[in-house]
Amino acid sequence: MKCVIGIGGVTNGGKTTLTNRLIKSLPNCCVVHQDDFFKKPDQIEVGEDGFRQWDVITALDMESMVNTIRGWTENPVKFAHSHGVNVSPSTEVADPEQQIHILIVEGFLLYNYKPLMDVYNKCYYISIPYEECKRRRSTRQYTVPDPPGLFEGHVWPMYLKHRNEMVESCLDIAYLDGLKSKEDLYSQVESDVSVLGSSPLAATARAQPEINRTSHPRGIRSRWRNTQERVRLPKEAPARLPTVLVSGLSRSSQAVGSRRGGRNPARDDVSLPVRRQVSASRVRSEEITHGRGTNQARHEKPEASTQAPTSGVKNQGTADFLPVKPRHQWEWHSCHQHYHSMVAFSNYDLLDVITGRKVAEGHKASFCLEDTSCDPRGLGPGCYDTYIANIDCQWIDITDVPMGNYIIF
Ligand SMILES: Nc1ncnc2c1ncn2[C@@H]1O[C@H](COP(=O)(O)OP(=O)(O)O)[C@@H](O)[C@H]1O
Ligand SMILES: NC(=O)c1ccc[n+]([C@@H]2O[C@H](COP(=O)(O)O)[C@@H](O)[C@H]2O)c1
């Protein structure tokens, strides 16, 4: 029986500490650290904000990480041997399917990479508040030290962005409060894991004294994904789908494309990211024009509003990024004074910079996505489209938002 446990969470939340404690007590337990898959500094892009973009998925060699996890899935005993992990003697001889094998995958961006989403039998996510995170981070030495302002300007905004995306992905995640003591966090996870020991498949593992089988609250068992299912990983590295880059921040869209001009049988599967950070720019109180009064009309600009910043959308993939709707179905938007080929491309909300709480909601922004630089049909590979900030109807109503520091997501 194989079981993959994800220990995800904010930087310095205590992921490594918890993982190290677990591997000491769990039988036949291997670990994959996401940090080991960071690309070299010269391969990390520098954003418009001047910071190296360490906290985005493209800073990591995720294909290599998937391959490593696949290696464990295919032969956990061999994997354990090659990683210096002792396996219990009975495991050496018995049918591997009748033994417990655990893999802990630990990292800050575990649940934002589609090929890995189905891999976990159990997902944990550790959070700590902004001030504590900043404090812990200030004492940490990474291979490349943090330049001044990186935490506030890049690390934390990216954490909020990815956490929001993760929440929207509806993965079944158990949230852990990283302010709890190290021992409390360990006990909480260990009591979940001990459920494994009571599974009929784990009969042989029951004899192992190092699993402390504490009683567990009702219902926890059902929160485990079926560990008898085989861990699913893509057979090959994911195809290079059209990927779009917005304002220097990239994330794979889940779009399936075709060669330019060709038929695209999967067009209706094109699912665009509905939420995208357009910039980590801070909306300072003095930048917000405050006026009272409400204005609920959908396309009427309220007295107090802030405008979404300019966003550039670039197709970084190798296939076309095409609208789902044919041209005759595109809608004329009088507010923007142009046609829209897709209803909802992005959604800008205003979040409190520290708590990440949504304080004001922008409406869904639709786009027509035509090449600014190349051909006027969709976005070809390497082409981009720009939506400048002064295009109307990209505002967020901040009439009822108190003065403060916010991020537009
Ligand atoms: N539960 C906890 N309470 C207080 N400090 C903790 C806790 N867990 C970890 N730490 C401390 O926080 C720092 C970061 O921990 P680490 O496990 O390396 O975090 P991560 O792997 O999530 O980046 C370390 O100094 C560690 O000792
Ligand atoms: N390991 C490295 O090479 C390296 C370099 C620069 C920054 N980082 C930082 O590592 C963090 C993720 O790791 P932790 O979750 O262990 O803190 C990211 O926030 C990133 O900024 C790592």
Coordinates of C-alpha atoms and ligand atoms in Angstrom, one line a residue:
M1 CA 0.0 0.0 0.0
K2 CA 1.4 3.3 -1.0
C3 CA 0.5 6.6 0.5
V4 CA 1.6 10.0 -0.5
I5 CA 1.3 12.8 2.1
G6 CA 1.6 16.4 1.0
I7 CA 3.0 18.8 3.6
G8 CA 2.5 22.2 1.9
G9 CA 2.3 25.7 3.3
V10 CA 3.7 29.1 3.6
T11 CA 7.5 29.7 3.6
N12 CA 8.8 29.2 7.1
G13 CA 5.5 27.7 8.3
G14 CA 7.3 24.7 9.7
K15 CA 7.0 22.2 6.8
T16 CA 10.5 20.8 7.0
T17 CA 10.4 20.7 10.8
L18 CA 7.2 18.7 10.8
T19 CA 8.4 16.5 7.9
N20 CA 11.6 15.6 9.7
R21 CA 9.7 14.7 12.8
L22 CA 7.3 12.5 10.9
I23 CA 10.0 10.6 9.0
K24 CA 11.6 9.6 12.3
S25 CA 8.5 7.8 13.4
L26 CA 6.8 6.6 10.2
P27 CA 7.8 3.2 8.8
N28 CA 9.3 3.0 5.3
C29 CA 8.9 6.7 4.8
C30 CA 10.7 8.6 2.1
V31 CA 10.6 12.3 1.4
V32 CA 10.8 14.6 -1.6
H33 CA 11.6 18.3 -0.8
Q34 CA 10.3 20.7 -3.4
D35 CA 13.2 23.1 -2.5
D36 CA 15.6 20.6 -4.1
F37 CA 14.0 21.5 -7.5
F38 CA 14.7 25.2 -7.6
K39 CA 16.4 26.2 -10.8
K40 CA 19.8 27.9 -10.8
P41 CA 19.7 31.7 -10.0
D42 CA 20.6 32.7 -13.6
Q43 CA 17.5 30.8 -14.8
I44 CA 15.1 32.6 -12.5
E45 CA 13.4 35.5 -14.3
V46 CA 13.6 39.0 -13.0
G47 CA 10.1 40.6 -12.7
E48 CA 9.0 44.1 -13.5
D49 CA 9.3 44.7 -9.8
G50 CA 13.1 44.1 -10.1
F51 CA 13.0 41.0 -7.9
R52 CA 14.1 37.5 -9.0
Q53 CA 10.8 35.6 -9.2
W54 CA 11.6 32.7 -6.8
D55 CA 8.1 32.1 -5.6
V56 CA 6.4 31.1 -8.8
I57 CA 6.1 27.6 -10.2
T58 CA 8.4 28.3 -13.1
A59 CA 11.3 28.9 -10.7
L60 CA 11.1 25.1 -10.1
D61 CA 12.0 22.2 -12.3
M62 CA 8.6 20.6 -11.7
E63 CA 9.0 18.0 -14.4
S64 CA 12.0 16.6 -12.6
M65 CA 10.0 16.7 -9.3
V66 CA 7.2 14.7 -10.9
N67 CA 9.8 12.2 -12.3
T68 CA 11.3 11.8 -8.8
I69 CA 7.8 11.1 -7.3
R70 CA 7.1 8.7 -10.2
G71 CA 10.4 6.8 -9.3
W72 CA 9.1 6.3 -5.8
T73 CA 5.7 5.2 -7.1
E74 CA 7.2 2.6 -9.4
N75 CA 9.5 1.0 -6.8
P76 CA 9.4 2.5 -3.3
V77 CA 11.9 -0.1 -1.9
K78 CA 14.5 0.7 -4.6
F79 CA 13.8 4.4 -4.1
A80 CA 14.3 4.0 -0.3
H81 CA 17.6 2.2 -0.9
S82 CA 18.9 4.8 -3.3
H83 CA 18.0 7.6 -0.9
G84 CA 19.5 6.0 2.2
V85 CA 16.2 5.2 3.9
N86 CA 16.1 2.0 5.9
V87 CA 13.1 -0.2 5.1
S88 CA 11.8 -2.7 7.6
P89 CA 13.2 -6.2 7.1
S90 CA 9.7 -7.7 6.4
T91 CA 9.3 -5.2 3.6
E92 CA 12.3 -6.5 1.8
V93 CA 10.8 -9.9 1.3
A94 CA 7.0 -9.3 1.3
D95 CA 4.8 -8.3 -1.6
P96 CA 5.2 -4.5 -1.7
E97 CA 1.4 -4.0 -2.2
Q98 CA 0.9 -5.6 1.3
Q99 CA 3.2 -3.2 3.0
I100 CA 2.9 0.4 4.0
H101 CA 5.1 2.7 2.0
I102 CA 4.8 6.4 2.7
L103 CA 6.1 9.3 0.7
I104 CA 6.1 12.8 2.2
V105 CA 6.2 15.5 -0.4
E106 CA 7.1 18.8 1.3
G107 CA 7.1 22.3 -0.2
F108 CA 5.6 25.7 -0.6
L109 CA 3.9 25.2 -4.0
L110 CA 2.6 21.6 -3.8
Y111 CA -1.0 22.2 -4.7
N112 CA -0.7 24.6 -7.7
Y113 CA 0.7 22.3 -10.2
K114 CA -1.9 20.3 -12.1
P115 CA 0.1 17.1 -12.8
L116 CA 0.7 16.6 -9.1
M117 CA -2.9 17.4 -7.9
D118 CA -4.1 13.8 -8.1
V119 CA -1.0 12.3 -6.5
Y120 CA -1.7 13.0 -2.8
N121 CA -3.7 10.7 -0.6
K122 CA -3.7 13.4 2.1
C123 CA -2.9 17.1 1.8
Y124 CA -1.8 19.3 4.7
Y125 CA -1.3 23.0 4.5
I126 CA 0.5 25.0 7.2
S127 CA -0.2 28.7 7.6
I128 CA 1.2 31.4 9.8
P129 CA 0.4 35.1 9.9
Y130 CA 2.3 37.8 8.1
E131 CA 4.3 39.2 11.0
E132 CA 5.4 35.7 12.3
C133 CA 6.3 34.6 8.8
K134 CA 8.4 37.8 8.2
R135 CA 10.1 37.3 11.5
R136 CA 11.0 33.6 10.9
R137 CA 12.1 34.4 7.3
S138 CA 14.4 37.2 8.5
T139 CA 16.5 34.6 10.3
R140 CA 16.7 32.1 7.5
Q141 CA 19.6 31.9 5.1
Y142 CA 18.7 30.6 1.6
T143 CA 21.3 29.7 -1.0
V144 CA 20.6 33.1 -2.4
P145 CA 19.9 35.6 0.4
D146 CA 16.7 37.6 0.3
P147 CA 17.4 41.2 -1.0
P148 CA 15.7 43.9 1.0
G149 CA 12.0 44.1 0.3
L150 CA 11.7 40.7 -1.3
F151 CA 9.4 39.3 1.4
E152 CA 6.9 42.2 1.3
G153 CA 7.2 42.8 -2.5
H154 CA 7.3 39.3 -3.8
V155 CA 7.2 36.4 -1.4
W156 CA 4.1 37.3 0.6
P157 CA 2.0 38.5 -2.4
M158 CA 2.9 35.3 -4.3
Y159 CA 1.9 33.3 -1.2
L160 CA -1.5 35.0 -1.1
K161 CA -2.0 34.5 -4.9
H162 CA -1.1 30.8 -4.8
R163 CA -3.2 30.1 -1.6
N164 CA -6.2 31.7 -3.3
E165 CA -5.7 29.6 -6.4
M166 CA -5.3 26.5 -4.2
V167 CA -8.5 27.2 -2.3
E168 CA -10.4 27.6 -5.6
S169 CA -9.1 24.3 -6.9
C170 CA -11.3 22.5 -4.3
L171 CA -8.6 20.0 -3.2
D172 CA -9.4 18.4 0.0
I173 CA -6.9 20.0 2.3
A174 CA -6.4 19.8 6.0
Y175 CA -5.2 23.2 7.3
L176 CA -2.7 23.3 10.1
D177 CA -2.1 26.3 12.3
G178 CA 1.7 26.8 12.2
L179 CA 1.6 28.8 15.4
K180 CA 0.9 25.6 17.4
S181 CA 3.9 24.0 19.0
K182 CA 6.0 21.6 16.9
E183 CA 4.9 18.8 19.1
D184 CA 1.2 19.6 18.7
L185 CA 1.5 19.8 14.9
Y186 CA 3.3 16.4 14.9
S187 CA 0.6 14.8 17.1
Q188 CA -2.2 16.1 14.9
V189 CA -0.7 14.7 11.7
E190 CA 0.6 11.5 13.3
S191 CA -2.9 10.7 14.7
D192 CA -4.3 11.0 11.1
V193 CA -1.5 8.8 9.8
S194 CA -2.1 6.2 12.4
V195 CA -5.4 5.5 10.7
L196 CA -3.3 3.8 8.1
G197 CA -2.3 1.3 10.7
S198 CA -5.9 0.2 11.2
S199 CA -6.5 -0.5 7.5
P200 CA -6.8 -4.2 6.7
L201 CA -4.1 -3.8 4.1
A202 CA -1.7 -2.7 6.7
A203 CA -1.9 -6.0 8.6
T204 CA 1.8 -6.7 8.4
A205 CA 2.8 -3.2 9.3
R206 CA 0.8 -3.4 12.5
A207 CA 3.5 -5.3 14.2
Q208 CA 5.8 -2.3 13.8
P209 CA 6.2 -0.7 17.2
E210 CA 7.2 2.8 15.9
I211 CA 3.7 3.7 14.8
N212 CA 1.9 5.1 17.8
R213 CA -1.7 4.2 17.1
T214 CA -3.5 6.9 19.1
S215 CA -7.3 7.0 18.9
H216 CA -8.5 9.3 16.2
P217 CA -11.6 11.4 16.1
R218 CA -14.5 10.1 14.1
G219 CA -14.5 11.1 10.5
I220 CA -10.8 11.4 10.0
R221 CA -10.7 8.1 8.3
S222 CA -13.0 9.3 5.6
R223 CA -10.8 12.3 4.9
W224 CA -8.1 10.0 3.6
R225 CA -8.2 9.4 -0.1
N226 CA -8.3 5.7 -0.9
T227 CA -4.8 4.6 -0.4
Q228 CA -5.5 1.4 -2.3
E229 CA -5.8 3.4 -5.5
R230 CA -2.6 3.6 -7.4
V231 CA -0.9 6.9 -7.2
R232 CA -1.7 8.5 -10.5
L233 CA 1.0 10.4 -12.3
P234 CA 1.1 11.4 -15.9
K235 CA 3.0 8.8 -18.0
E236 CA 5.1 11.5 -19.7
A237 CA 6.2 15.0 -18.9
P238 CA 3.2 17.3 -19.5
A239 CA 2.9 18.6 -23.0
R240 CA 3.9 22.1 -23.6
L241 CA 0.4 23.6 -23.7
P242 CA -0.2 27.2 -24.5
T243 CA 0.9 29.1 -21.4
V244 CA 0.0 32.7 -20.8
L245 CA 2.0 35.2 -18.9
V246 CA 0.3 38.2 -17.4
S247 CA 2.3 41.2 -16.2
G248 CA 5.4 39.1 -15.8
L249 CA 3.6 36.5 -13.7
S250 CA 3.2 33.2 -15.3
R251 CA 1.0 30.2 -14.8
S252 CA 0.0 27.5 -17.1
S253 CA -3.5 27.9 -18.4
Q254 CA -5.2 24.7 -18.8
A255 CA -6.0 25.5 -22.4
V256 CA -5.5 22.8 -25.0
G257 CA -4.5 24.3 -28.3
S258 CA -3.8 23.3 -31.8
R259 CA -1.5 24.5 -34.6
R260 CA -2.5 27.9 -36.0
G261 CA -5.3 27.6 -38.4
G262 CA -5.9 23.9 -37.8
R263 CA -8.9 22.3 -36.2
N264 CA -8.9 22.3 -32.4
P265 CA -10.9 19.3 -31.2
A266 CA -10.5 20.3 -27.6
R267 CA -11.5 23.9 -28.0
D268 CA -14.5 23.5 -25.6
D269 CA -12.1 22.2 -23.0
V270 CA -10.3 25.5 -22.9
S271 CA -10.5 26.6 -19.4
L272 CA -8.9 29.9 -18.7
P273 CA -7.6 31.0 -15.3
V274 CA -10.4 33.0 -13.8
R275 CA -8.3 34.7 -11.2
R276 CA -5.0 36.1 -12.0
Q277 CA -2.8 38.6 -10.2
V278 CA -2.3 41.4 -12.6
S279 CA 0.3 43.1 -10.5
A280 CA 1.6 43.0 -7.0
S281 CA 1.4 46.8 -7.0
R282 CA 0.2 48.2 -3.8
V283 CA -2.8 50.4 -3.8
R284 CA -1.8 53.0 -1.3
S285 CA -4.3 55.1 0.5
E286 CA -3.2 58.3 -1.2
E287 CA -3.7 56.6 -4.6
I288 CA -7.3 55.9 -3.8
T289 CA -9.7 58.6 -4.5
H290 CA -12.3 58.4 -1.8
G291 CA -15.8 59.6 -2.1
R292 CA -19.0 58.5 -0.5
G293 CA -22.1 57.2 -2.0
T294 CA -22.9 53.9 -3.6
N295 CA -23.1 53.1 -7.2
Q296 CA -24.3 49.7 -7.9
A297 CA -24.8 50.0 -11.7
R298 CA -22.8 47.3 -13.3
H299 CA -20.9 49.5 -15.8
E300 CA -21.1 52.8 -14.1
K301 CA -17.9 53.8 -12.4
P302 CA -18.4 54.5 -8.7
E303 CA -17.0 57.7 -7.2
A304 CA -14.4 55.8 -5.3
S305 CA -12.6 53.3 -7.4
T306 CA -9.2 52.0 -8.3
Q307 CA -8.2 50.9 -11.7
A308 CA -6.7 47.5 -12.6
P309 CA -3.2 48.1 -13.8
T310 CA -2.0 47.5 -17.3
S311 CA -1.7 43.8 -18.0
G312 CA 0.2 42.1 -20.8
V313 CA -0.8 38.6 -21.8
K314 CA 1.8 36.5 -23.6
N315 CA 1.5 33.0 -24.9
Q316 CA 4.7 31.3 -23.8
G317 CA 3.7 27.9 -25.1
T318 CA 4.2 26.3 -28.5
A319 CA 0.5 26.1 -29.6
D320 CA -2.1 28.7 -30.4
F321 CA -4.3 30.1 -27.7
L322 CA -7.6 30.5 -29.4
P323 CA -11.0 31.8 -28.3
V324 CA -13.7 29.2 -27.8
K325 CA -16.3 31.3 -29.5
P326 CA -16.3 31.9 -33.3
R327 CA -16.0 35.5 -34.3
H328 CA -19.7 36.0 -35.1
Q329 CA -20.5 35.2 -31.5
W330 CA -18.2 37.7 -30.0
E331 CA -19.9 40.4 -27.9
W332 CA -19.6 44.1 -28.3
H333 CA -18.9 45.8 -25.0
S334 CA -19.8 49.5 -25.2
C335 CA -17.9 50.2 -22.0
H336 CA -14.6 49.1 -23.5
Q337 CA -15.6 50.0 -27.1
H338 CA -14.5 46.7 -28.5
Y339 CA -15.5 43.1 -29.0
H340 CA -14.9 40.3 -26.5
S341 CA -14.2 36.8 -27.6
M342 CA -14.4 35.3 -24.1
V343 CA -16.7 36.1 -21.3
A344 CA -14.5 35.8 -18.3
F345 CA -10.7 35.8 -18.7
S346 CA -9.6 37.3 -15.4
N347 CA -11.1 38.6 -12.3
Y348 CA -9.5 41.4 -10.2
D349 CA -10.2 41.6 -6.5
L350 CA -8.8 43.8 -3.9
L351 CA -7.1 41.9 -1.0
D352 CA -5.8 43.1 2.3
V353 CA -2.0 42.9 1.9
I354 CA -1.5 41.2 5.3
T355 CA -4.5 38.9 5.9
G356 CA -5.2 38.2 2.2
R357 CA -8.9 38.8 3.0
K358 CA -10.9 40.0 0.0
V359 CA -12.1 43.6 0.8
A360 CA -13.6 44.5 -2.6
E361 CA -14.6 42.5 -5.6
G362 CA -14.0 43.4 -9.1
H363 CA -16.2 42.1 -11.8
K364 CA -15.0 39.4 -14.2
A365 CA -13.0 41.0 -17.0
S366 CA -13.5 39.7 -20.4
F367 CA -10.9 40.0 -23.1
C368 CA -10.7 39.6 -26.8
L369 CA -7.1 38.4 -26.8
E370 CA -5.8 39.3 -30.2
D371 CA -2.1 39.5 -31.0
T372 CA -0.8 43.0 -30.5
S373 CA 2.4 42.1 -32.3
C374 CA 1.5 39.3 -34.7
D375 CA -1.6 38.0 -36.2
P376 CA -5.2 39.1 -35.3
R377 CA -6.5 35.6 -34.5
G378 CA -6.1 34.5 -30.9
L379 CA -2.6 34.5 -29.4
G380 CA 0.0 32.7 -31.4
P381 CA 3.1 31.2 -29.7
G382 CA 5.4 34.0 -28.5
C383 CA 2.7 36.7 -29.2
Y384 CA 1.2 39.0 -26.7
D385 CA -1.8 41.3 -26.1
T386 CA -1.8 44.3 -23.9
Y387 CA -4.6 45.8 -21.9
I388 CA -3.6 49.2 -20.7
A389 CA -4.8 50.5 -17.4
N390 CA -6.9 53.4 -18.9
I391 CA -9.3 51.1 -20.7
D392 CA -12.6 51.7 -18.9
C393 CA -14.5 49.2 -16.8
Q394 CA -11.6 47.6 -15.2
W395 CA -12.2 49.4 -11.9
I396 CA -12.9 47.9 -8.5
D397 CA -15.4 49.8 -6.4
I398 CA -13.7 50.8 -3.1
T399 CA -16.4 53.0 -1.8
D400 CA -16.7 51.0 1.4
V401 CA -13.1 50.0 1.8
P402 CA -11.2 51.6 4.7
M403 CA -7.8 53.3 4.1
G404 CA -5.0 50.8 4.1
N405 CA -2.6 48.8 2.0
Y406 CA -4.1 46.4 -0.5
I407 CA -3.1 44.2 -3.4
I408 CA -5.0 43.8 -6.6
F409 CA -5.4 40.1 -7.5
Ligands
LIG1 N1 5.6 25.0 15.4 C1 6.6 25.9 15.3 N2 6.7 26.9 16.3 C2 7.7 27.8 16.3 N3 8.7 27.8 15.4 C3 8.7 26.8 14.4 C4 7.7 25.8 14.4 N4 8.0 25.0 13.3 C5 9.1 25.5 12.8 N5 9.5 26.6 13.4 C6 10.7 27.4 13.1 O1 10.5 28.1 12.0 C7 11.6 28.2 11.1 C8 11.2 27.6 9.8 O2 10.9 26.3 9.9 P1 11.0 25.3 8.7 O3 10.5 24.0 9.2 O4 12.3 25.3 8.1 O5 9.9 26.0 7.7 P2 9.5 25.7 6.2 O6 10.1 24.3 5.8 O7 8.0 25.7 6.2 O8 10.1 26.8 5.4 C9 12.7 27.4 11.8 O9 13.5 28.3 12.6 C10 11.9 26.5 12.8 O10 12.7 26.1 13.9
LIG2 N1 16.5 27.1 -2.2 C1 16.8 28.1 -3.0 O1 17.6 28.0 -3.9 C2 16.1 29.4 -2.8 C3 16.7 30.6 -3.3 C4 16.0 31.8 -3.1 C5 14.8 31.8 -2.4 N2 14.3 30.6 -1.9 C6 13.0 30.7 -1.2 O2 12.6 29.4 -0.7 C7 11.2 29.6 -0.4 C8 10.5 28.3 -0.3 O3 11.2 27.4 0.6 P1 10.6 27.3 2.1 O4 9.2 27.0 2.0 O5 11.5 26.2 2.6 O6 10.9 28.6 2.8 C9 10.6 30.6 -1.4 O7 9.9 31.5 -0.7 C10 11.9 31.2 -2.1 O8 11.8 32.6 -2.0 C11 14.9 29.5 -2.1

